[in-house]
């Protein structure tokens, strides 16, 4: 192995290094998911380690700096998976914006993006863990129910608007 490869894996420089190098990635996953209010304070940590995708999309976003935001989101995801089973984690088709291109996305990608977007219209710093839980729970349940109906994911408001314009023309 080259020295730069080792450096990138173990001591990745800068803020992104907090989530990309091996040691800090494991440390921050535990730090952000440890919850003293639960009987097993590492319950969410175990949930995240079972499937990396459950945390990865939050880790890439600025909201990952807030432990209560991560805990609220993960608790909601865990509750939905317990309610609906493994079906809840299946990939779905998701239209983005006004493009006609369909992309396969996981619910985790969609939820992280929706949570980040929530932070652009609300002061996420002032929201409680319960507020985050309620937001993610309702979004995730909607995704699961749409998926069960065979619907093609969630379409953005832009996409619907574009269709209305094209029908008029």
mmCIF file of C-alpha atoms in Angstrom:
data_model
loop_
_atom_site.group_PDB
_atom_site.id
_atom_site.type_symbol
_atom_site.label_atom_id
_atom_site.label_comp_id
_atom_site.label_asym_id
_atom_site.label_seq_id
_atom_site.Cartn_x
_atom_site.Cartn_y
_atom_site.Cartn_z
ATOM 1 C CA UNK A 1 0.000 0.000 0.000
ATOM 2 C CA UNK A 2 1.124 3.529 -0.739
ATOM 3 C CA UNK A 3 1.559 5.975 2.127
ATOM 4 C CA UNK A 4 -1.168 8.215 0.667
ATOM 5 C CA UNK A 5 -3.656 5.313 0.688
ATOM 6 C CA UNK A 6 -2.965 4.618 4.341
ATOM 7 C CA UNK A 7 -3.208 8.317 5.142
ATOM 8 C CA UNK A 8 -6.544 8.608 3.311
ATOM 9 C CA UNK A 9 -8.025 5.618 5.155
ATOM 10 C CA UNK A 10 -6.758 6.361 8.638
ATOM 11 C CA UNK A 11 -6.133 10.103 8.896
ATOM 12 C CA UNK A 12 -8.259 11.674 6.174
ATOM 13 C CA UNK A 13 -7.744 15.446 6.627
ATOM 14 C CA UNK A 14 -10.464 18.084 7.092
ATOM 15 C CA UNK A 15 -14.106 17.967 8.237
ATOM 16 C CA UNK A 16 -15.037 15.224 5.777
ATOM 17 C CA UNK A 17 -12.336 13.129 7.385
ATOM 18 C CA UNK A 18 -14.502 12.907 10.474
ATOM 19 C CA UNK A 19 -16.786 10.540 8.567
ATOM 20 C CA UNK A 20 -14.474 9.035 5.977
ATOM 21 C CA UNK A 21 -11.468 7.706 7.817
ATOM 22 C CA UNK A 22 -11.964 4.384 9.542
ATOM 23 C CA UNK A 23 -11.261 5.296 13.159
ATOM 24 C CA UNK A 24 -13.211 8.530 13.295
ATOM 25 C CA UNK A 25 -16.105 7.055 11.302
ATOM 26 C CA UNK A 26 -16.607 4.346 13.930
ATOM 27 C CA UNK A 27 -16.093 6.798 16.790
ATOM 28 C CA UNK A 28 -18.645 9.302 15.484
ATOM 29 C CA UNK A 29 -21.205 6.641 14.643
ATOM 30 C CA UNK A 30 -21.107 5.528 18.250
ATOM 31 C CA UNK A 31 -20.974 9.091 19.629
ATOM 32 C CA UNK A 32 -23.971 10.257 17.586
ATOM 33 C CA UNK A 33 -26.094 7.140 18.149
ATOM 34 C CA UNK A 34 -25.452 6.426 21.824
ATOM 35 C CA UNK A 35 -28.660 7.227 23.716
ATOM 36 C CA UNK A 36 -28.626 7.306 27.514
ATOM 37 C CA UNK A 37 -32.447 7.389 27.626
ATOM 38 C CA UNK A 38 -32.753 3.849 26.237
ATOM 39 C CA UNK A 39 -32.460 0.696 28.320
ATOM 40 C CA UNK A 40 -29.606 -0.388 26.041
ATOM 41 C CA UNK A 41 -27.804 2.889 25.343
ATOM 42 C CA UNK A 42 -26.143 1.301 22.285
ATOM 43 C CA UNK A 43 -29.392 0.103 20.695
ATOM 44 C CA UNK A 44 -29.243 2.698 17.901
ATOM 45 C CA UNK A 45 -25.527 2.045 17.425
ATOM 46 C CA UNK A 46 -26.262 -1.639 16.804
ATOM 47 C CA UNK A 47 -29.107 -0.662 14.460
ATOM 48 C CA UNK A 48 -26.712 1.491 12.398
ATOM 49 C CA UNK A 49 -23.916 -1.063 12.340
ATOM 50 C CA UNK A 50 -26.299 -3.770 11.043
ATOM 51 C CA UNK A 51 -26.740 -1.759 7.845
ATOM 52 C CA UNK A 52 -24.394 1.111 7.018
ATOM 53 C CA UNK A 53 -26.917 2.768 4.714
ATOM 54 C CA UNK A 54 -29.022 3.694 7.751
ATOM 55 C CA UNK A 55 -26.422 6.255 8.841
ATOM 56 C CA UNK A 56 -24.305 6.975 5.775
ATOM 57 C CA UNK A 57 -26.658 9.463 4.113
ATOM 58 C CA UNK A 58 -26.984 11.525 7.288
ATOM 59 C CA UNK A 59 -23.214 11.481 7.819
ATOM 60 C CA UNK A 60 -22.613 13.248 4.517
ATOM 61 C CA UNK A 61 -24.828 16.158 5.447
ATOM 62 C CA UNK A 62 -24.348 19.051 7.845
ATOM 63 C CA UNK A 63 -27.215 17.827 10.024
ATOM 64 C CA UNK A 64 -24.927 15.041 11.210
ATOM 65 C CA UNK A 65 -23.392 17.482 13.681
ATOM 66 C CA UNK A 66 -26.519 17.325 15.838
ATOM 67 C CA UNK A 67 -26.823 14.124 17.907
ATOM 68 C CA UNK A 68 -30.521 14.679 18.737
ATOM 69 C CA UNK A 69 -31.325 15.001 15.037
ATOM 70 C CA UNK A 70 -29.561 11.730 14.213
ATOM 71 C CA UNK A 71 -31.129 9.921 17.186
ATOM 72 C CA UNK A 72 -34.626 11.186 16.333
ATOM 73 C CA UNK A 73 -34.276 10.110 12.708
ATOM 74 C CA UNK A 74 -32.848 6.686 13.578
ATOM 75 C CA UNK A 75 -35.516 6.006 16.200
ATOM 76 C CA UNK A 76 -38.210 6.771 13.611
ATOM 77 C CA UNK A 77 -36.546 4.542 11.003
ATOM 78 C CA UNK A 78 -36.231 1.719 13.533
ATOM 79 C CA UNK A 79 -39.904 2.069 14.523
ATOM 80 C CA UNK A 80 -41.031 1.881 10.873
ATOM 81 C CA UNK A 81 -38.861 -1.185 10.208
ATOM 82 C CA UNK A 82 -40.257 -2.860 13.320
ATOM 83 C CA UNK A 83 -43.804 -2.033 12.183
ATOM 84 C CA UNK A 84 -43.497 -2.969 8.482
ATOM 85 C CA UNK A 85 -40.561 -5.385 8.460
ATOM 86 C CA UNK A 86 -37.779 -5.627 5.904
ATOM 87 C CA UNK A 87 -40.125 -4.423 3.142
ATOM 88 C CA UNK A 88 -39.572 -0.919 4.503
ATOM 89 C CA UNK A 89 -35.923 -0.966 3.430
ATOM 90 C CA UNK A 90 -36.484 -1.846 -0.225
ATOM 91 C CA UNK A 91 -35.335 0.572 -2.902
ATOM 92 C CA UNK A 92 -37.995 2.522 -4.722
ATOM 93 C CA UNK A 93 -38.294 4.567 -7.877
ATOM 94 C CA UNK A 94 -38.053 8.268 -7.161
ATOM 95 C CA UNK A 95 -38.472 11.199 -9.537
ATOM 96 C CA UNK A 96 -36.330 14.220 -8.803
ATOM 97 C CA UNK A 97 -37.277 17.702 -9.886
ATOM 98 C CA UNK A 98 -38.843 18.141 -13.274
ATOM 99 C CA UNK A 99 -36.669 15.618 -15.096
ATOM 100 C CA UNK A 100 -38.331 12.592 -16.607
ATOM 101 C CA UNK A 101 -35.432 10.420 -15.599
ATOM 102 C CA UNK A 102 -36.341 7.936 -12.903
ATOM 103 C CA UNK A 103 -33.731 6.920 -10.371
ATOM 104 C CA UNK A 104 -33.732 4.049 -7.961
ATOM 105 C CA UNK A 105 -33.204 5.310 -4.436
ATOM 106 C CA UNK A 106 -33.248 3.825 -0.992
ATOM 107 C CA UNK A 107 -35.603 5.264 1.600
ATOM 108 C CA UNK A 108 -32.505 6.383 3.528
ATOM 109 C CA UNK A 109 -31.339 8.608 0.671
ATOM 110 C CA UNK A 110 -34.771 10.197 0.417
ATOM 111 C CA UNK A 111 -35.172 10.680 4.181
ATOM 112 C CA UNK A 112 -31.740 12.278 4.592
ATOM 113 C CA UNK A 113 -32.453 14.669 1.731
ATOM 114 C CA UNK A 114 -35.899 15.533 3.114
ATOM 115 C CA UNK A 115 -34.430 16.158 6.559
ATOM 116 C CA UNK A 116 -31.714 18.377 5.104
ATOM 117 C CA UNK A 117 -34.387 20.278 3.146
ATOM 118 C CA UNK A 118 -36.409 20.691 6.348
ATOM 119 C CA UNK A 119 -33.363 22.430 7.798
ATOM 120 C CA UNK A 120 -33.531 24.975 4.999
ATOM 121 C CA UNK A 121 -37.054 26.104 5.940
ATOM 122 C CA UNK A 122 -37.038 25.525 9.717
ATOM 123 C CA UNK A 123 -34.442 26.171 12.352
ATOM 124 C CA UNK A 124 -33.405 22.568 12.924
ATOM 125 C CA UNK A 125 -31.289 23.629 15.918
ATOM 126 C CA UNK A 126 -34.506 24.597 17.724
ATOM 127 C CA UNK A 127 -36.343 21.374 16.905
ATOM 128 C CA UNK A 128 -36.482 18.577 19.450
ATOM 129 C CA UNK A 129 -35.614 14.928 18.959
ATOM 130 C CA UNK A 130 -39.382 14.252 19.043
ATOM 131 C CA UNK A 131 -39.991 16.787 16.245
ATOM 132 C CA UNK A 132 -37.383 15.021 14.096
ATOM 133 C CA UNK A 133 -38.845 11.618 14.994
ATOM 134 C CA UNK A 134 -42.355 12.709 13.950
ATOM 135 C CA UNK A 135 -41.118 14.229 10.686
ATOM 136 C CA UNK A 136 -39.078 11.172 9.639
ATOM 137 C CA UNK A 137 -41.712 8.698 10.841
ATOM 138 C CA UNK A 138 -44.465 10.280 8.736
ATOM 139 C CA UNK A 139 -42.210 10.606 5.666
ATOM 140 C CA UNK A 140 -40.953 7.021 5.954
ATOM 141 C CA UNK A 141 -44.428 5.600 6.525
ATOM 142 C CA UNK A 142 -45.662 7.426 3.422
ATOM 143 C CA UNK A 143 -42.786 5.937 1.395
ATOM 144 C CA UNK A 144 -43.559 2.419 2.659
ATOM 145 C CA UNK A 145 -47.294 2.699 2.001
ATOM 146 C CA UNK A 146 -46.713 4.113 -1.501
ATOM 147 C CA UNK A 147 -44.291 1.291 -2.183
ATOM 148 C CA UNK A 148 -46.844 -1.295 -1.026
ATOM 149 C CA UNK A 149 -49.447 0.188 -3.381
ATOM 150 C CA UNK A 150 -46.970 -0.127 -6.229
ATOM 151 C CA UNK A 151 -46.713 3.632 -6.624
ATOM 152 C CA UNK A 152 -43.538 4.983 -8.166
ATOM 153 C CA UNK A 153 -42.097 6.617 -5.078
ATOM 154 C CA UNK A 154 -42.571 10.223 -4.180
ATOM 155 C CA UNK A 155 -42.659 12.949 -6.797
ATOM 156 C CA UNK A 156 -41.521 16.430 -6.044
ATOM 157 C CA UNK A 157 -43.795 19.443 -6.375
ATOM 158 C CA UNK A 158 -41.666 20.632 -9.311
ATOM 159 C CA UNK A 159 -42.381 17.421 -11.187
ATOM 160 C CA UNK A 160 -46.152 17.768 -10.733
ATOM 161 C CA UNK A 161 -46.036 21.418 -11.800
ATOM 162 C CA UNK A 162 -44.147 20.538 -14.978
ATOM 163 C CA UNK A 163 -46.770 17.966 -15.920
ATOM 164 C CA UNK A 164 -49.554 20.513 -15.501
ATOM 165 C CA UNK A 165 -47.703 22.978 -17.754
ATOM 166 C CA UNK A 166 -47.133 20.373 -20.442
ATOM 167 C CA UNK A 167 -50.841 19.394 -20.416
ATOM 168 C CA UNK A 168 -51.820 23.022 -21.023
ATOM 169 C CA UNK A 169 -49.540 23.317 -24.064
#
